[in-house]
Every structure is written in C-alpha cells, then in structure tokens.
PDB file of C-alpha atoms in Angstrom:
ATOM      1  CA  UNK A  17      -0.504  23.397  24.692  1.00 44.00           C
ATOM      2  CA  UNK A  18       0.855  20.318  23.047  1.00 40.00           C
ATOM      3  CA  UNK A  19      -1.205  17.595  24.154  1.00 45.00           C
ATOM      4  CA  UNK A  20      -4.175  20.264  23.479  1.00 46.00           C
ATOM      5  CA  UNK A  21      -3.165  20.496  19.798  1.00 49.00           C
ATOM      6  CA  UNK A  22      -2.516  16.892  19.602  1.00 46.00           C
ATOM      7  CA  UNK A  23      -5.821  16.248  20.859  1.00 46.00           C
ATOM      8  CA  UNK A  24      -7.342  18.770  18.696  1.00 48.00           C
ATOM      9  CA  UNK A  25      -5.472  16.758  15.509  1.00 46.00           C
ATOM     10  CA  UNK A  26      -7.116  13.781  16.213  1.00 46.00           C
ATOM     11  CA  UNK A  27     -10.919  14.937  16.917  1.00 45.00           C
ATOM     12  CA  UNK A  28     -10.726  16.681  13.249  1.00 52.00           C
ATOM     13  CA  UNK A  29      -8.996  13.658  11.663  1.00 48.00           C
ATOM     14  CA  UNK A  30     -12.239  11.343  12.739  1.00 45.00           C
ATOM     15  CA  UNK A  31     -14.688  14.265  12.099  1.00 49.00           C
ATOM     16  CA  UNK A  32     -13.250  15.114   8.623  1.00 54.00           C
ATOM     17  CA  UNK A  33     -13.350  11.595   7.455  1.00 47.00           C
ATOM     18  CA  UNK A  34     -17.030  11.263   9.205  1.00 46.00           C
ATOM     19  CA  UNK A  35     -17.913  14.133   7.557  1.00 47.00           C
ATOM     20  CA  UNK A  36     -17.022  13.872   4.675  1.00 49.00           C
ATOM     21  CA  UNK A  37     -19.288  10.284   4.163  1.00 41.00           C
ATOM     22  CA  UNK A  38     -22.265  12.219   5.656  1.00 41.00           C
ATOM     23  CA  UNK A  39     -24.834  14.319   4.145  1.00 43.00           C
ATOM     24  CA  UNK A  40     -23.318  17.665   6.206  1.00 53.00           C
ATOM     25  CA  UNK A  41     -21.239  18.555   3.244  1.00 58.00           C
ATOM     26  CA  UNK A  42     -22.783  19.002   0.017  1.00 54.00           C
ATOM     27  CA  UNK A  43     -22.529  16.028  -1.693  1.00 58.00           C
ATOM     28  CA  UNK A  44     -22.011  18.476  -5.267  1.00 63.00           C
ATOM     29  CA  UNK A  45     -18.969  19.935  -4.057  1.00 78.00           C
ATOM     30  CA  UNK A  46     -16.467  18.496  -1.836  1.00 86.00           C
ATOM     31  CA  UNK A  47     -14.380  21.059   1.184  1.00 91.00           C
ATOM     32  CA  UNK A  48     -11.554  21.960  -0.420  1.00 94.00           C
ATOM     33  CA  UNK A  49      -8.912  23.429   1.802  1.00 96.00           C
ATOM     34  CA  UNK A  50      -6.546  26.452  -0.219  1.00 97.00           C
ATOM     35  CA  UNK A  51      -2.773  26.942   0.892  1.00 97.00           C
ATOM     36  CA  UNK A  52      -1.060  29.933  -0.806  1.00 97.00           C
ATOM     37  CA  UNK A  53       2.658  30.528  -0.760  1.00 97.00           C
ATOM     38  CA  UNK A  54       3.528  34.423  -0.812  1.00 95.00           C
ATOM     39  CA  UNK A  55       6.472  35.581  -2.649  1.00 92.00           C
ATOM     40  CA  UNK A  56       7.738  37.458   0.554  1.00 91.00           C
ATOM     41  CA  UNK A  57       8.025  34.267   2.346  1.00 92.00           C
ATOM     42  CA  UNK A  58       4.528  34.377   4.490  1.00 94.00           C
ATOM     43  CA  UNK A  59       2.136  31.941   3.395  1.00 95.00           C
ATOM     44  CA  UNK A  60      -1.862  31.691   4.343  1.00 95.00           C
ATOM     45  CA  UNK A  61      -4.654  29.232   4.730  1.00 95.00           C
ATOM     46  CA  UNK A  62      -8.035  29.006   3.622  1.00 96.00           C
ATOM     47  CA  UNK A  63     -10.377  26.199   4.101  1.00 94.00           C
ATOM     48  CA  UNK A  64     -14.066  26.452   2.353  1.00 94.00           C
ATOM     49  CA  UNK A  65     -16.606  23.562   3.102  1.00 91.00           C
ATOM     50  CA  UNK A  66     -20.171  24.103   0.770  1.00 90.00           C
ATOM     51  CA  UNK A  67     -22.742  23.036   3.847  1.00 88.00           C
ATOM     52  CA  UNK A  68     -26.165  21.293   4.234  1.00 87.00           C
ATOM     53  CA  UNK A  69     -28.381  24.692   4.408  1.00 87.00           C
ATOM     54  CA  UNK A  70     -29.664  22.738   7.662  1.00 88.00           C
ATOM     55  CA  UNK A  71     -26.192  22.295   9.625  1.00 87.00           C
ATOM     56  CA  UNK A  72     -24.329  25.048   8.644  1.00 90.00           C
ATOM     57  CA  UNK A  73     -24.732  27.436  12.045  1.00 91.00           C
ATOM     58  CA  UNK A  74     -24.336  24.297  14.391  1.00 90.00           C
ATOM     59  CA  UNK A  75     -21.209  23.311  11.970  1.00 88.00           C
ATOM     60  CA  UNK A  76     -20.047  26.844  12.272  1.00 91.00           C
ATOM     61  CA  UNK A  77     -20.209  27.026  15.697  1.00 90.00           C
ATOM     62  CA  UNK A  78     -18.510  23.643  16.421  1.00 88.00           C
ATOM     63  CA  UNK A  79     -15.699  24.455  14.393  1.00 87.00           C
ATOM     64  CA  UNK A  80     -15.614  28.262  16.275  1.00 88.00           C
ATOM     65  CA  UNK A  81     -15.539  26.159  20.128  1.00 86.00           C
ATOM     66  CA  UNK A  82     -12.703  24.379  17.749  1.00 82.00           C
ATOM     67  CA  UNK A  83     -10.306  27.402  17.044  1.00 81.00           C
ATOM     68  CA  UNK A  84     -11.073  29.886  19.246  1.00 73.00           C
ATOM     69  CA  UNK A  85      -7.605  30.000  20.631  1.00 67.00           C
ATOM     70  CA  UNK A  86      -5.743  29.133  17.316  1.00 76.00           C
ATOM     71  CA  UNK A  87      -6.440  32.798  15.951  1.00 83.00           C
ATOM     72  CA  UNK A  88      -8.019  31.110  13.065  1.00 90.00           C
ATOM     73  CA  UNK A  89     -10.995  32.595  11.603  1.00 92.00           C
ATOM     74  CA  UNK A  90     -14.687  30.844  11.492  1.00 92.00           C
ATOM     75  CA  UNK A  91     -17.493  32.418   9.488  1.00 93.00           C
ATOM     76  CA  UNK A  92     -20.080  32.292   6.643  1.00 93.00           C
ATOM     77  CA  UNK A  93     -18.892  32.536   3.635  1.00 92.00           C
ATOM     78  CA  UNK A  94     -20.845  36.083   1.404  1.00 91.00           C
ATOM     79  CA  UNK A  95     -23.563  33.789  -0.403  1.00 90.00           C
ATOM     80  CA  UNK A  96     -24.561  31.839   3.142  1.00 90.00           C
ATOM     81  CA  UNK A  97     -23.909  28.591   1.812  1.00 90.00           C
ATOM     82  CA  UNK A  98     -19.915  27.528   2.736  1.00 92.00           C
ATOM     83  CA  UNK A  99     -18.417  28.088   6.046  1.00 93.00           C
ATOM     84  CA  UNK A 100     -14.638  29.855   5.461  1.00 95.00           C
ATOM     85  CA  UNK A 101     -11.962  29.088   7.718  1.00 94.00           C
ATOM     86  CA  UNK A 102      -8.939  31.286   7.414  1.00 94.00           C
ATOM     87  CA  UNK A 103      -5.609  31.896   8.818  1.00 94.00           C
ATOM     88  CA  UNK A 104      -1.863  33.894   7.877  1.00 94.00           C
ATOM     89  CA  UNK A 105       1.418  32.767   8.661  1.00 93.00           C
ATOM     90  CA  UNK A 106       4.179  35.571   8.806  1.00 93.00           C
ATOM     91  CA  UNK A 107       7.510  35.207   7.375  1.00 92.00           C
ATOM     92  CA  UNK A 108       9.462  33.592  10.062  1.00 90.00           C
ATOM     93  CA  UNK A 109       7.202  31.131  10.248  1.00 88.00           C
ATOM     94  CA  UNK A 110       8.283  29.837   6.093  1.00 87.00           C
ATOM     95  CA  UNK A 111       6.033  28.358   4.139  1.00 93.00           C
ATOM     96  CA  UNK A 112       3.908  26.595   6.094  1.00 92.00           C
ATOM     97  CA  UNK A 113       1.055  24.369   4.965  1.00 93.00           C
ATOM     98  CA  UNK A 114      -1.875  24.547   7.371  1.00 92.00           C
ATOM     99  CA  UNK A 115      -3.467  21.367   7.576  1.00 91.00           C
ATOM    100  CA  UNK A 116      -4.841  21.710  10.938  1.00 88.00           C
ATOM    101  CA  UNK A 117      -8.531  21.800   9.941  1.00 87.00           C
ATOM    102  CA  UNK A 118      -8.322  18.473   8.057  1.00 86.00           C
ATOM    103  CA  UNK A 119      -6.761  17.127  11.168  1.00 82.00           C
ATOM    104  CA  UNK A 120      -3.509  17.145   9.459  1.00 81.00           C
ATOM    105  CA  UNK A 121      -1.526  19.308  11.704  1.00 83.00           C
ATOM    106  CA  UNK A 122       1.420  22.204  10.391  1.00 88.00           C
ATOM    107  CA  UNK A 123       4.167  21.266   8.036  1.00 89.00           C
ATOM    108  CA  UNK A 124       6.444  23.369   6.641  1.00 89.00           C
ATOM    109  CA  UNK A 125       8.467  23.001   3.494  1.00 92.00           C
ATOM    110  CA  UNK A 126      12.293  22.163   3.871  1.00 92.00           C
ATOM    111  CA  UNK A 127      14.453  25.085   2.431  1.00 89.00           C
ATOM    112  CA  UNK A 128      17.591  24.922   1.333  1.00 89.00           C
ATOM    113  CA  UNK A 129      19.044  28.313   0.760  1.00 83.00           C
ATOM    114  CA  UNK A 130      22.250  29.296  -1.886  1.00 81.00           C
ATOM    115  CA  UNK A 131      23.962  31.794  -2.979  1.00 81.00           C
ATOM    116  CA  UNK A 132      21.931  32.382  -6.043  1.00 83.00           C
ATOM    117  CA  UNK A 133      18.600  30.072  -5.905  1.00 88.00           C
ATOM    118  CA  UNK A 134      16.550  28.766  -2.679  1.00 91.00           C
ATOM    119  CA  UNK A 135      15.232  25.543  -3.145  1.00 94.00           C
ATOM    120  CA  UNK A 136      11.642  24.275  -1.399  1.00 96.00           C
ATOM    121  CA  UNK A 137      10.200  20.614  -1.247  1.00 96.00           C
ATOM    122  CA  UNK A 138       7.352  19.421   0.507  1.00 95.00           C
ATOM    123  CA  UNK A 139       6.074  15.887   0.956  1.00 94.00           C
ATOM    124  CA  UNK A 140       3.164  14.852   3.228  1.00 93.00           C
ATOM    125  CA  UNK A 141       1.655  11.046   3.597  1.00 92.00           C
ATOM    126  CA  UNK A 142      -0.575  12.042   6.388  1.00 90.00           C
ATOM    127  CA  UNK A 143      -3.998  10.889   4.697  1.00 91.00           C
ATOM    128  CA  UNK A 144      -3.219   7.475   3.479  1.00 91.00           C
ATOM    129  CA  UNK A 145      -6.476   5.927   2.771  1.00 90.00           C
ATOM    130  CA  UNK A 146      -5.081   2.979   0.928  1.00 91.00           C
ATOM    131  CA  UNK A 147      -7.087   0.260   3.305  1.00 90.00           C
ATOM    132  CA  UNK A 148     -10.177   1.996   2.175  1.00 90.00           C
ATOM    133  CA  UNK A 149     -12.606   0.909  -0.117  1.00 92.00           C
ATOM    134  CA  UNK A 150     -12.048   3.128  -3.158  1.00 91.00           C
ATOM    135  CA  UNK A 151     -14.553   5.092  -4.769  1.00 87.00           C
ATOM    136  CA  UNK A 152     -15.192   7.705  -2.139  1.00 90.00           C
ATOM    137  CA  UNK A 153     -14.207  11.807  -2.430  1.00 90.00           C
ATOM    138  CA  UNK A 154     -13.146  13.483   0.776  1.00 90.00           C
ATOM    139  CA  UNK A 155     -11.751  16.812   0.067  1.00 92.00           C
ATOM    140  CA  UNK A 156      -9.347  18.421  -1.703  1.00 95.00           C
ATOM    141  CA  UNK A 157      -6.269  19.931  -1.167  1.00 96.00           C
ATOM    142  CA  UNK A 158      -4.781  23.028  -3.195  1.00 98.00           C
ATOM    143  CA  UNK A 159      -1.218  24.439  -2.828  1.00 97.00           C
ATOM    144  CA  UNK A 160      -0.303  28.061  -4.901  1.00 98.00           C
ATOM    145  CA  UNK A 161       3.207  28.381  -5.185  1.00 97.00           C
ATOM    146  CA  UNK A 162       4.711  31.680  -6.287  1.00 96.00           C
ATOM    147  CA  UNK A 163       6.549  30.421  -9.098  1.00 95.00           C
ATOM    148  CA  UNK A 164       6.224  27.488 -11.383  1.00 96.00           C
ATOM    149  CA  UNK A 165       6.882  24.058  -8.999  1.00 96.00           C
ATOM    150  CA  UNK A 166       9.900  21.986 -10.736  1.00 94.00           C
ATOM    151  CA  UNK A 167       8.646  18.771  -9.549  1.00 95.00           C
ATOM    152  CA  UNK A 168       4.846  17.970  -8.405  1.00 96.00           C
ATOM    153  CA  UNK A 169       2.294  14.792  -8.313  1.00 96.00           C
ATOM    154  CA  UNK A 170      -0.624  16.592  -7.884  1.00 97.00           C
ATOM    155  CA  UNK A 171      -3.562  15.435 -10.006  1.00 96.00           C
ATOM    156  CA  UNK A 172      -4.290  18.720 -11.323  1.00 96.00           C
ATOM    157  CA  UNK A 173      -2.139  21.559 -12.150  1.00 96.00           C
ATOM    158  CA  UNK A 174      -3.144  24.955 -12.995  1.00 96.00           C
ATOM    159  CA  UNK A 175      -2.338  28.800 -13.525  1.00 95.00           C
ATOM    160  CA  UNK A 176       1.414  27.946 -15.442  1.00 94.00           C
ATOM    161  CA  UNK A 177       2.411  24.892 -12.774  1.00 95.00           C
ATOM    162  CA  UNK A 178       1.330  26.983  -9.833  1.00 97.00           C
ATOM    163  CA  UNK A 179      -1.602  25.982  -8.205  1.00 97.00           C
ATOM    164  CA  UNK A 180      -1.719  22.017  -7.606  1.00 98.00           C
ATOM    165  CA  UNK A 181      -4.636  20.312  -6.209  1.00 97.00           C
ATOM    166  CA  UNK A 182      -5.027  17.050  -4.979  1.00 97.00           C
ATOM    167  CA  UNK A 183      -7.805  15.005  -4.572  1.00 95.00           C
ATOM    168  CA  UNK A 184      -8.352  13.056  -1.163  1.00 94.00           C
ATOM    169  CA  UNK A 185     -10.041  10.249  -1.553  1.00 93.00           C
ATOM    170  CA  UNK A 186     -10.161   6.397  -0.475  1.00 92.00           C
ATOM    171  CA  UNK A 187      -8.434   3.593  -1.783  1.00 93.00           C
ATOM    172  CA  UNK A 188      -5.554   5.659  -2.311  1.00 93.00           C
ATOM    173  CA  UNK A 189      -1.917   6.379  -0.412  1.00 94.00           C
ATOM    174  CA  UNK A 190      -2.918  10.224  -1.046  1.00 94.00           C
ATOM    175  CA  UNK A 191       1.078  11.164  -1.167  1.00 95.00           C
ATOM    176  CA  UNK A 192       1.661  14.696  -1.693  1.00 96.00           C
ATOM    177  CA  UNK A 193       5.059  15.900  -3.078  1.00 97.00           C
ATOM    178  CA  UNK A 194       5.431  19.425  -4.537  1.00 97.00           C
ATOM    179  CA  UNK A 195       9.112  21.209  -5.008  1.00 96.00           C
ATOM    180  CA  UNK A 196       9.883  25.120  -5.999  1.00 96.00           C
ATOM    181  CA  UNK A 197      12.742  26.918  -6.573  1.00 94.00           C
ATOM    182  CA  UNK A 198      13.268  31.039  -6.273  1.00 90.00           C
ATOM    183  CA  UNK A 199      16.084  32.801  -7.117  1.00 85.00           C
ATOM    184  CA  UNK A 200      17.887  36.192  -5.127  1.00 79.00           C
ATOM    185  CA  UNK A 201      17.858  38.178  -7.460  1.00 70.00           C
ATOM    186  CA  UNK A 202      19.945  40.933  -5.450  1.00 74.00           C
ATOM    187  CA  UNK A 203      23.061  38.976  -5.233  1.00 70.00           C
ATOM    188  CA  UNK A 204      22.091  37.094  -9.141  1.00 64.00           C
ATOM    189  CA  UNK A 205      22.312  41.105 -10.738  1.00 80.00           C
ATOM    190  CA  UNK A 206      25.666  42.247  -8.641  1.00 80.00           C
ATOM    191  CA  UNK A 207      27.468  39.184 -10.107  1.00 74.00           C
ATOM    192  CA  UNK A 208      25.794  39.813 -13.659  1.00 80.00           C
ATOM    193  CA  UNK A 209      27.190  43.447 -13.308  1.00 78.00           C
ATOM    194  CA  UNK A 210      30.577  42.118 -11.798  1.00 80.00           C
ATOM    195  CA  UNK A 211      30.797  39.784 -15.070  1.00 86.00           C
ATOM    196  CA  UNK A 212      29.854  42.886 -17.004  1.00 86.00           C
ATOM    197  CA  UNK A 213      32.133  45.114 -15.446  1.00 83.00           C
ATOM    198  CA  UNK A 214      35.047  42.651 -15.869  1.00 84.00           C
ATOM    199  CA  UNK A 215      33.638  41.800 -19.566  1.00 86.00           C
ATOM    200  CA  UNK A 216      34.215  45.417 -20.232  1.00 84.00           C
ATOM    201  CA  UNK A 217      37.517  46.324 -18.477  1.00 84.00           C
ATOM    202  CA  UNK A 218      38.785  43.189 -20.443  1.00 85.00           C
ATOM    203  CA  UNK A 219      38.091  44.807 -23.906  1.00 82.00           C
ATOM    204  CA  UNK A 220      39.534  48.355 -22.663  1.00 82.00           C
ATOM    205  CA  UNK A 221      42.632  46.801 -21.951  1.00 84.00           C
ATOM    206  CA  UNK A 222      42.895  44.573 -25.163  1.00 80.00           C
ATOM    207  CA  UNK A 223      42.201  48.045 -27.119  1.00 82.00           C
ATOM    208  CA  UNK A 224      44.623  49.720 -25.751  1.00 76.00           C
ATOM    209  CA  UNK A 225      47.082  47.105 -26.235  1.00 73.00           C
ATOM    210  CA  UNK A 226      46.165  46.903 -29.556  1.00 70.00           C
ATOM    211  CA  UNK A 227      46.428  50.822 -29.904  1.00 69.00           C
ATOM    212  CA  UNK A 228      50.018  51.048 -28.466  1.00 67.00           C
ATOM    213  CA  UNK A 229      51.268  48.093 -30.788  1.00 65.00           C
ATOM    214  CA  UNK A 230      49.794  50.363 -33.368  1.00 60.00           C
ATOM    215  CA  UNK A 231      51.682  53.390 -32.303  1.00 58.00           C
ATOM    216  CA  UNK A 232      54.835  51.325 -31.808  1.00 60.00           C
ATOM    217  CA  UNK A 233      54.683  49.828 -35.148  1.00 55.00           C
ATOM    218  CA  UNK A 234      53.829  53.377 -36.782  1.00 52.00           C
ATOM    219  CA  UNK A 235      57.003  54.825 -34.916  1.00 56.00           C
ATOM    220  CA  UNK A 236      59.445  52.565 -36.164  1.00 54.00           C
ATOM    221  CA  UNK A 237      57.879  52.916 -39.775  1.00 56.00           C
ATOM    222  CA  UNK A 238      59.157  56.539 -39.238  1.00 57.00           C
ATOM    223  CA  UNK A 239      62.136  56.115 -37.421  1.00 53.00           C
ATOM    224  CA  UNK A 240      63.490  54.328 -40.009  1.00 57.00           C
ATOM    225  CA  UNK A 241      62.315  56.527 -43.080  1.00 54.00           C
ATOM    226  CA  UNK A 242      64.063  59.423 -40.478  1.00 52.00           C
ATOM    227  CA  UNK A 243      67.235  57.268 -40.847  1.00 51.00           C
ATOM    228  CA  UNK A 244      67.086  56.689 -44.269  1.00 51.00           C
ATOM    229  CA  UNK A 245      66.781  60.110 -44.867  1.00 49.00           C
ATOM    230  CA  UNK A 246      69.718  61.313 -42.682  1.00 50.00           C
ATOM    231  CA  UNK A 247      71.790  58.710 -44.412  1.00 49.00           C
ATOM    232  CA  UNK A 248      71.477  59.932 -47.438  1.00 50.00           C
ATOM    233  CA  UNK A 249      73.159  63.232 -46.766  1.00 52.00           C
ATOM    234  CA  UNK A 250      75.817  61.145 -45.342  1.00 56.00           C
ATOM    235  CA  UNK A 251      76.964  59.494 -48.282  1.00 59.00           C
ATOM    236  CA  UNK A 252      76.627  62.792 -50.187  1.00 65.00           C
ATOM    237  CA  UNK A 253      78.794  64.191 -48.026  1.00 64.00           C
ATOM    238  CA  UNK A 254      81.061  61.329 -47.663  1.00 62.00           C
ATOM    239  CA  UNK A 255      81.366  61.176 -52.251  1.00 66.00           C
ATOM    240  CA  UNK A 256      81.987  65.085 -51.167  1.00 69.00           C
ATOM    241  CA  UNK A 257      84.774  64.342 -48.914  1.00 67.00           C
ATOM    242  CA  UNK A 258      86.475  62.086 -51.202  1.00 63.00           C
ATOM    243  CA  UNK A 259      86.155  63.966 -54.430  1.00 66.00           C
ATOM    244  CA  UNK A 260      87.593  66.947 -52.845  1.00 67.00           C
ATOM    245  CA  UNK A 261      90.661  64.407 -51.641  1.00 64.00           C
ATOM    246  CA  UNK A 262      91.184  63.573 -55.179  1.00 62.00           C
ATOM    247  CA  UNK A 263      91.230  67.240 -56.203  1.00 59.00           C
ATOM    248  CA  UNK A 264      93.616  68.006 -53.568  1.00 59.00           C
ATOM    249  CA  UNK A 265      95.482  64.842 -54.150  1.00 52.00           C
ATOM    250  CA  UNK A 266      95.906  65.946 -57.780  1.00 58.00           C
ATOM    251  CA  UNK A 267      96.595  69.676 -57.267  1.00 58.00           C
ATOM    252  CA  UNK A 268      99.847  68.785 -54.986  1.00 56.00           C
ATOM    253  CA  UNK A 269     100.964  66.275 -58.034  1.00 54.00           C
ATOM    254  CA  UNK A 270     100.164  69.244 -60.086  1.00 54.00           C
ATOM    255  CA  UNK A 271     102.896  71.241 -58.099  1.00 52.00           C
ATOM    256  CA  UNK A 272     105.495  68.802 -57.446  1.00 49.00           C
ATOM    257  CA  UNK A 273     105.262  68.187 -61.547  1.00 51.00           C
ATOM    258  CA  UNK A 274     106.400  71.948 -61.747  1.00 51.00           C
ATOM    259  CA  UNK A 275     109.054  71.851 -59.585  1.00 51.00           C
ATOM    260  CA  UNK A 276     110.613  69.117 -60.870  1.00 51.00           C
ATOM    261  CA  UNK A 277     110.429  70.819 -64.244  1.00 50.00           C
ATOM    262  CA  UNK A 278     112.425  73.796 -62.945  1.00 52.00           C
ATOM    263  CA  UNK A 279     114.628  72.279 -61.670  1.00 50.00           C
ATOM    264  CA  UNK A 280     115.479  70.465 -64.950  1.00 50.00           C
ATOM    265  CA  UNK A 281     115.987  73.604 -66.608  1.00 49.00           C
ATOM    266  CA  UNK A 282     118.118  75.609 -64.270  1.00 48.00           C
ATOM    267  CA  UNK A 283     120.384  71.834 -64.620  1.00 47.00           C
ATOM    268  CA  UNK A 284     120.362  72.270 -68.324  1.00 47.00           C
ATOM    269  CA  UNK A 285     121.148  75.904 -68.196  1.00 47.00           C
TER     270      UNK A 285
END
C-alpha cells in the first residue's frame, strides 16, 4: 500500500506540473485545490480544475483509474466545464491537508493541546519551484480555518483571516505556513464560574464580617449606656446611705446631749 501511494505521489507531481504548462487546463483559470478545517475536528478536500472542453472525459477518467481505491471522488463539476475531486477526513484523522491530487501527499497540522486553548501550525515546502524560471501559474492552494489563523504567509487572505490561498507558481520556494488557535470552552466557563463562585463567597463573607463588627460595636454602645444608667441609682443610693448615717449619727448625739443634761440636774439638786 505504501510503495503504491508513493508511486501514486510521484506520477501526479510530474503530471500536475506538466499540466499545468499545457493547454489541458484553462489557461483563464488555474486548478485550485480547497482544504477546509471543520470546527469538530474533521477536515475535507476539494480539488476543482476548469478543463479544455476537448480533454475533460479522458482527464476525468485518468484521474478516476487514479483514485479508485483512495475513496476519493472524480466527477464533472454541474456546469460541465471543471472536473471536482473530493474527499472527507473524520475526526481522528485531525486536520489533515489533502494534497494528494497535486502530488503532494497528506499532512496534518501539529496540535498542541492545553488546558484552556489548542494550538495548530502547519508548514509545508513540498512545491519549491525556486530553480524555475519565474513567471509561470500552476495552481492554487486554499486552506479555511475555523477561526481567525494567528500567524499565516499566504498571499491572500480572506473571510476575517480564515481562508488563505496561495499561489503556486515558478521561481518561487512556495513555503506554506499557517497557525490557529481554538479554545475549550467547557473547561474555559467552569473556571469562569469557579472564579465567580469564589468572587461571590468572598463578598458574603466580608459582609458578614462587616455586619457582626456592626452588631458588636452597637452592643457595647448599649452596654455601656445600660451601665451608666445602673450607676446612677448607685450613687443615689449610696448619697442615701450616707445622709441617713448622718441623721442617725446626729440623733444618738441628740440623746447622749439629754442625758448628760439630767444628770447635771439631779447633781445640782
């Protein structure tokens, strides 16, 4: 299987490039072949080459006895004039980029998964045409990401920084680099809530410190007032106490005054 995809690689890497000099493809608009990135993970393929009117069915039919066993799908395009190659890529497989019809084989972008964010980047050197004389278009490559790419060279970008297209052509390194990031938002919301939660556990507990310094403040306000007021009947009570000693004191001078008076006159007498 191997050496049968190898081999298939390198019969569509000359026939691409031979192609794409000839008068097979329409010399008005060049193949361009469409890579989209899903936001589940699963990514797809879609090559469409406008064709000479004359060589389309024999061109169709090539590229059928191509990928017959690849599960890729060869066919005229609705208006008769393009022949559509197309192909899906489930999950597991990440998010591959099909190159396969340009004789560019299957690459996948290197994850690299957080907590929070996964990060994508993708860089492919495969059709380096430097040694080429330049001046000379041979297709065009488009990548859709899901979300807007942080870093891309692509010589056109599109639809917010999410579709970037390249232009193949000679005379050129033709160096593809395109990076992505997506966050999980699952695990991004719990700790929003958890910083939430804490957030507002935090200010229930401040409040009710706050609420029983209050109280304790307001109690000792009246505890002392509750003193003040029970000392006062103290001290009346006390001035009480006292005046009735001095009225007692003075009564039993009062009576030993007497006595010593009557005794004086039963003396004189």
């Amino acid at each position: 299987m191997f050496r049968k995809k190898s081999a298939l690689v390198s019969v569509l890497i000359i026939l691409v490039f031979a192609m794409s000099t000839m008068a097979v493809f329409a010399e008005d608009e060049k193949p361009e072949l469409i890579v989209t990135l899903n936001s589940d993970g699963s990514s797809s393929m879609m090559f469409v080459a406008k064709l000479d009117p004359e060589e389309i069915d024999s061109t169709i039919a090539y590229y059928n006895q191509l990928f017959f066993a690849e599960n890729y799908t060869v066919e005229k395009s609705e208006d008769g004039s393009s022949m559509v190659i197309t192909n899906n890529f489930p999950v597991d497989k990440g998010y591959n980029v099909d190159l396969t019809v340009l004789g560019g084989g299957e690459e996948s972008f290197v994850s690299f998964e957080e907590l929070f964010v996964n990060r994508y980047g993708f860089k492919n050197t495969t059709f380096n045409a430097e040694e080429r004389p330049a001046g000379t278009e041979y297709f065009k490559i488009t990548i859709i990401t899901p979300v807007r790419a942080s870093k891309s060279n692509a010589d056109t970008q599109e639809d917010g920084g999410k579709k970037h297209t390249w232009v193949i052509s000679s005379g050129r390194k033709n160096i593809m680099t395109l990076s992505f990031k997506t966050y999980n938002m699952v695990p991004l919301i719990s700790a929003l809530f958890g910083i939430v939660l804490l957030a507002v556990l935090i200010y229930l507990i401040a409040t009710d410190k706050k609420k029983n310094k209050d109280y304790s403040y307001v109690s000792d306000e009246s505890l002392s007032e509750d003193e003040e007021i029970t000392e006062e009947p103290q001290d009346e009570e006390i001035e009480e106490m006292i005046e009735q000693l001095d009225f007692e004191v003075d009564s039993s001078n009062g009576e030993s005054d007497s006595g010593d008076e009557d005794e004086d006159n039963q003396e004189e007498e």
